[in-house]
């Protein structure tokens, strides 16, 4: 993945649109596409089990434990949404998913998507990272690897740990969990 593929200048966008349009206009290989509809959305995972009050109490001291618990992550994301900072948790989750990617092609695709959604200036869900971290991340994306977003992810984790977690722990919803 080169940095030129991350740009959104008209020549790059035109080529991307032309490629996508060509793919959409291709005829299906068989009539099976008309018989078996493809699901539009992936199936939702089963609902996360509510933690015990003891387990939820551990989240006060460990953002890592909170984020690793499906119910904790969902609760924390809801809280962040109420504070208009959900992009931080979304970015962290996207980075965790990215690190598990094995295929270099998929890794490059995911890297581009994460960059466009969270890192680039004026991104729809731009996370608050310093200029140096952004520059290092962009440099890492020249040749994507599982560690390309590590510095940015660590900065956002530290921000959530120092700023968002203490507010979450003081929230009414959290207090309901530990009763």
mmCIF file of C-alpha atoms in Angstrom:
data_model
loop_
_atom_site.group_PDB
_atom_site.id
_atom_site.type_symbol
_atom_site.label_atom_id
_atom_site.label_comp_id
_atom_site.label_asym_id
_atom_site.label_seq_id
_atom_site.Cartn_x
_atom_site.Cartn_y
_atom_site.Cartn_z
ATOM 1 C CA UNK A 1 0.000 0.000 0.000
ATOM 2 C CA UNK A 2 1.542 3.234 -1.017
ATOM 3 C CA UNK A 3 0.585 6.601 0.362
ATOM 4 C CA UNK A 4 -0.734 7.631 -3.043
ATOM 5 C CA UNK A 5 -3.486 5.064 -2.636
ATOM 6 C CA UNK A 6 -4.491 6.867 0.542
ATOM 7 C CA UNK A 7 -5.107 10.148 -1.189
ATOM 8 C CA UNK A 8 -8.491 11.290 -2.332
ATOM 9 C CA UNK A 9 -7.443 13.535 -5.212
ATOM 10 C CA UNK A 10 -9.696 13.434 -8.303
ATOM 11 C CA UNK A 11 -7.421 11.190 -10.452
ATOM 12 C CA UNK A 12 -7.163 8.591 -7.663
ATOM 13 C CA UNK A 13 -10.872 8.759 -6.836
ATOM 14 C CA UNK A 14 -11.826 8.516 -10.530
ATOM 15 C CA UNK A 15 -9.787 5.334 -10.972
ATOM 16 C CA UNK A 16 -11.266 3.842 -7.794
ATOM 17 C CA UNK A 17 -14.823 4.699 -8.876
ATOM 18 C CA UNK A 18 -14.216 3.284 -12.375
ATOM 19 C CA UNK A 19 -12.932 0.017 -10.881
ATOM 20 C CA UNK A 20 -15.883 -0.293 -8.506
ATOM 21 C CA UNK A 21 -18.382 0.567 -11.249
ATOM 22 C CA UNK A 22 -16.836 -2.046 -13.551
ATOM 23 C CA UNK A 23 -17.210 -4.661 -10.839
ATOM 24 C CA UNK A 24 -20.834 -3.716 -10.227
ATOM 25 C CA UNK A 25 -21.729 -3.838 -13.910
ATOM 26 C CA UNK A 26 -20.406 -7.372 -14.434
ATOM 27 C CA UNK A 27 -23.113 -9.948 -15.033
ATOM 28 C CA UNK A 28 -23.476 -12.711 -12.442
ATOM 29 C CA UNK A 29 -21.661 -15.933 -13.318
ATOM 30 C CA UNK A 30 -24.771 -17.990 -12.809
ATOM 31 C CA UNK A 31 -28.439 -17.706 -12.010
ATOM 32 C CA UNK A 32 -27.712 -18.987 -8.493
ATOM 33 C CA UNK A 33 -27.193 -15.331 -7.502
ATOM 34 C CA UNK A 34 -30.864 -14.736 -8.204
ATOM 35 C CA UNK A 35 -32.061 -17.792 -6.309
ATOM 36 C CA UNK A 36 -30.071 -17.490 -3.078
ATOM 37 C CA UNK A 37 -30.099 -13.941 -1.712
ATOM 38 C CA UNK A 38 -26.957 -12.835 0.048
ATOM 39 C CA UNK A 39 -27.461 -11.467 3.545
ATOM 40 C CA UNK A 40 -27.040 -7.697 3.591
ATOM 41 C CA UNK A 41 -25.684 -7.632 7.120
ATOM 42 C CA UNK A 42 -23.655 -10.251 8.937
ATOM 43 C CA UNK A 43 -25.534 -12.014 11.692
ATOM 44 C CA UNK A 44 -25.314 -10.331 15.057
ATOM 45 C CA UNK A 45 -23.180 -12.152 17.608
ATOM 46 C CA UNK A 46 -25.042 -13.544 20.590
ATOM 47 C CA UNK A 47 -25.687 -10.967 23.304
ATOM 48 C CA UNK A 48 -22.894 -10.619 25.797
ATOM 49 C CA UNK A 49 -23.622 -11.957 29.256
ATOM 50 C CA UNK A 50 -23.932 -9.370 31.990
ATOM 51 C CA UNK A 51 -20.914 -9.577 34.299
ATOM 52 C CA UNK A 52 -21.086 -10.208 38.001
ATOM 53 C CA UNK A 53 -20.693 -7.100 40.202
ATOM 54 C CA UNK A 54 -17.270 -8.453 41.245
ATOM 55 C CA UNK A 55 -16.133 -8.704 37.626
ATOM 56 C CA UNK A 56 -17.438 -5.218 36.818
ATOM 57 C CA UNK A 57 -15.594 -3.844 39.864
ATOM 58 C CA UNK A 58 -12.298 -4.967 38.278
ATOM 59 C CA UNK A 59 -12.925 -2.588 35.369
ATOM 60 C CA UNK A 60 -12.260 0.406 37.650
ATOM 61 C CA UNK A 61 -8.582 -0.488 37.715
ATOM 62 C CA UNK A 62 -8.121 -2.045 34.275
ATOM 63 C CA UNK A 63 -9.248 -0.585 30.981
ATOM 64 C CA UNK A 64 -7.742 -3.678 29.369
ATOM 65 C CA UNK A 65 -10.111 -5.987 31.301
ATOM 66 C CA UNK A 66 -13.028 -3.712 30.443
ATOM 67 C CA UNK A 67 -12.218 -3.753 26.719
ATOM 68 C CA UNK A 68 -11.671 -7.524 26.662
ATOM 69 C CA UNK A 69 -15.105 -8.202 28.143
ATOM 70 C CA UNK A 70 -17.816 -8.054 25.414
ATOM 71 C CA UNK A 71 -20.403 -6.607 27.830
ATOM 72 C CA UNK A 72 -17.865 -4.177 29.245
ATOM 73 C CA UNK A 73 -16.834 -3.018 25.778
ATOM 74 C CA UNK A 74 -20.468 -2.523 24.738
ATOM 75 C CA UNK A 75 -21.202 -0.608 27.948
ATOM 76 C CA UNK A 76 -18.114 1.560 27.579
ATOM 77 C CA UNK A 77 -18.942 2.301 23.933
ATOM 78 C CA UNK A 78 -22.471 3.344 24.913
ATOM 79 C CA UNK A 79 -21.015 5.644 27.535
ATOM 80 C CA UNK A 80 -18.514 7.110 25.046
ATOM 81 C CA UNK A 81 -21.350 7.613 22.538
ATOM 82 C CA UNK A 82 -23.170 9.699 25.156
ATOM 83 C CA UNK A 83 -20.011 11.813 25.442
ATOM 84 C CA UNK A 84 -19.482 12.041 21.670
ATOM 85 C CA UNK A 85 -16.148 10.209 21.816
ATOM 86 C CA UNK A 86 -17.061 6.711 20.663
ATOM 87 C CA UNK A 87 -14.464 6.936 17.869
ATOM 88 C CA UNK A 88 -11.756 6.153 20.430
ATOM 89 C CA UNK A 89 -13.182 2.722 21.289
ATOM 90 C CA UNK A 90 -14.051 2.065 17.642
ATOM 91 C CA UNK A 91 -10.475 2.835 16.612
ATOM 92 C CA UNK A 92 -9.091 0.573 19.351
ATOM 93 C CA UNK A 93 -11.371 -2.292 18.230
ATOM 94 C CA UNK A 94 -10.456 -1.741 14.556
ATOM 95 C CA UNK A 95 -6.745 -1.918 15.461
ATOM 96 C CA UNK A 96 -7.250 -5.151 17.413
ATOM 97 C CA UNK A 97 -9.043 -6.680 14.419
ATOM 98 C CA UNK A 98 -6.340 -5.381 12.066
ATOM 99 C CA UNK A 99 -3.558 -7.047 14.091
ATOM 100 C CA UNK A 100 -5.228 -10.449 13.617
ATOM 101 C CA UNK A 101 -5.196 -10.126 9.805
ATOM 102 C CA UNK A 102 -2.879 -12.600 8.108
ATOM 103 C CA UNK A 103 -3.294 -11.859 4.382
ATOM 104 C CA UNK A 104 -1.097 -8.962 3.177
ATOM 105 C CA UNK A 105 -3.826 -7.934 0.709
ATOM 106 C CA UNK A 106 -6.505 -7.847 3.439
ATOM 107 C CA UNK A 107 -4.074 -6.069 5.757
ATOM 108 C CA UNK A 108 -3.490 -3.344 3.145
ATOM 109 C CA UNK A 109 -7.263 -2.979 2.622
ATOM 110 C CA UNK A 110 -7.933 -2.728 6.358
ATOM 111 C CA UNK A 111 -5.027 -0.314 6.860
ATOM 112 C CA UNK A 112 -6.423 2.000 4.199
ATOM 113 C CA UNK A 113 -9.906 1.836 5.710
ATOM 114 C CA UNK A 114 -8.627 2.565 9.240
ATOM 115 C CA UNK A 115 -6.514 5.432 7.929
ATOM 116 C CA UNK A 116 -9.424 6.970 6.024
ATOM 117 C CA UNK A 117 -11.920 6.503 8.853
ATOM 118 C CA UNK A 118 -9.808 7.473 11.882
ATOM 119 C CA UNK A 119 -6.390 8.959 11.070
ATOM 120 C CA UNK A 120 -6.470 11.282 8.066
ATOM 121 C CA UNK A 121 -7.256 14.946 8.650
ATOM 122 C CA UNK A 122 -11.026 15.534 8.564
ATOM 123 C CA UNK A 123 -11.702 11.771 8.739
ATOM 124 C CA UNK A 124 -15.333 10.960 9.629
ATOM 125 C CA UNK A 125 -14.267 9.537 13.018
ATOM 126 C CA UNK A 126 -10.904 11.240 13.404
ATOM 127 C CA UNK A 127 -9.170 10.307 16.643
ATOM 128 C CA UNK A 128 -7.231 12.881 18.606
ATOM 129 C CA UNK A 129 -3.566 12.015 18.115
ATOM 130 C CA UNK A 130 -0.586 14.347 17.963
ATOM 131 C CA UNK A 131 1.155 15.290 14.719
ATOM 132 C CA UNK A 132 4.202 13.100 15.431
ATOM 133 C CA UNK A 133 2.063 9.985 16.039
ATOM 134 C CA UNK A 134 0.085 10.673 12.873
ATOM 135 C CA UNK A 135 3.314 11.053 10.854
ATOM 136 C CA UNK A 136 4.780 7.805 12.243
ATOM 137 C CA UNK A 137 1.521 5.979 11.504
ATOM 138 C CA UNK A 138 1.454 7.270 7.922
ATOM 139 C CA UNK A 139 5.088 6.183 7.463
ATOM 140 C CA UNK A 140 4.200 2.722 8.810
ATOM 141 C CA UNK A 141 1.449 2.411 6.211
ATOM 142 C CA UNK A 142 3.906 2.479 3.312
ATOM 143 C CA UNK A 143 4.383 -1.212 4.055
ATOM 144 C CA UNK A 144 1.525 -2.299 6.341
ATOM 145 C CA UNK A 145 2.398 -4.733 9.112
ATOM 146 C CA UNK A 146 0.543 -5.904 12.234
ATOM 147 C CA UNK A 147 2.277 -3.107 14.183
ATOM 148 C CA UNK A 148 1.445 -0.225 11.792
ATOM 149 C CA UNK A 149 -1.092 1.362 14.160
ATOM 150 C CA UNK A 150 0.578 0.438 17.473
ATOM 151 C CA UNK A 151 1.744 3.922 18.419
ATOM 152 C CA UNK A 152 -1.610 5.538 17.619
ATOM 153 C CA UNK A 153 -3.509 2.740 19.368
ATOM 154 C CA UNK A 154 -1.364 3.146 22.502
ATOM 155 C CA UNK A 155 -2.002 6.918 22.519
ATOM 156 C CA UNK A 156 -5.768 6.403 22.261
ATOM 157 C CA UNK A 157 -5.692 3.676 24.926
ATOM 158 C CA UNK A 158 -3.832 6.041 27.264
ATOM 159 C CA UNK A 159 -6.347 8.800 26.533
ATOM 160 C CA UNK A 160 -9.291 6.501 27.324
ATOM 161 C CA UNK A 161 -7.540 5.166 30.435
ATOM 162 C CA UNK A 162 -6.687 8.598 31.814
ATOM 163 C CA UNK A 163 -9.782 10.504 30.727
ATOM 164 C CA UNK A 164 -12.772 8.337 29.759
ATOM 165 C CA UNK A 165 -12.444 5.412 32.181
ATOM 166 C CA UNK A 166 -12.618 7.552 35.347
ATOM 167 C CA UNK A 167 -15.783 9.253 34.047
ATOM 168 C CA UNK A 168 -17.279 5.886 33.069
ATOM 169 C CA UNK A 169 -16.581 4.518 36.561
ATOM 170 C CA UNK A 170 -18.432 7.523 38.051
ATOM 171 C CA UNK A 171 -21.406 7.059 35.700
ATOM 172 C CA UNK A 172 -24.812 5.880 36.857
ATOM 173 C CA UNK A 173 -24.794 2.960 34.435
ATOM 174 C CA UNK A 174 -21.551 1.598 35.890
ATOM 175 C CA UNK A 175 -22.942 1.937 39.409
ATOM 176 C CA UNK A 176 -25.942 -0.170 38.361
ATOM 177 C CA UNK A 177 -23.548 -2.911 37.203
ATOM 178 C CA UNK A 178 -21.707 -3.140 40.516
ATOM 179 C CA UNK A 179 -24.824 -3.301 42.708
#
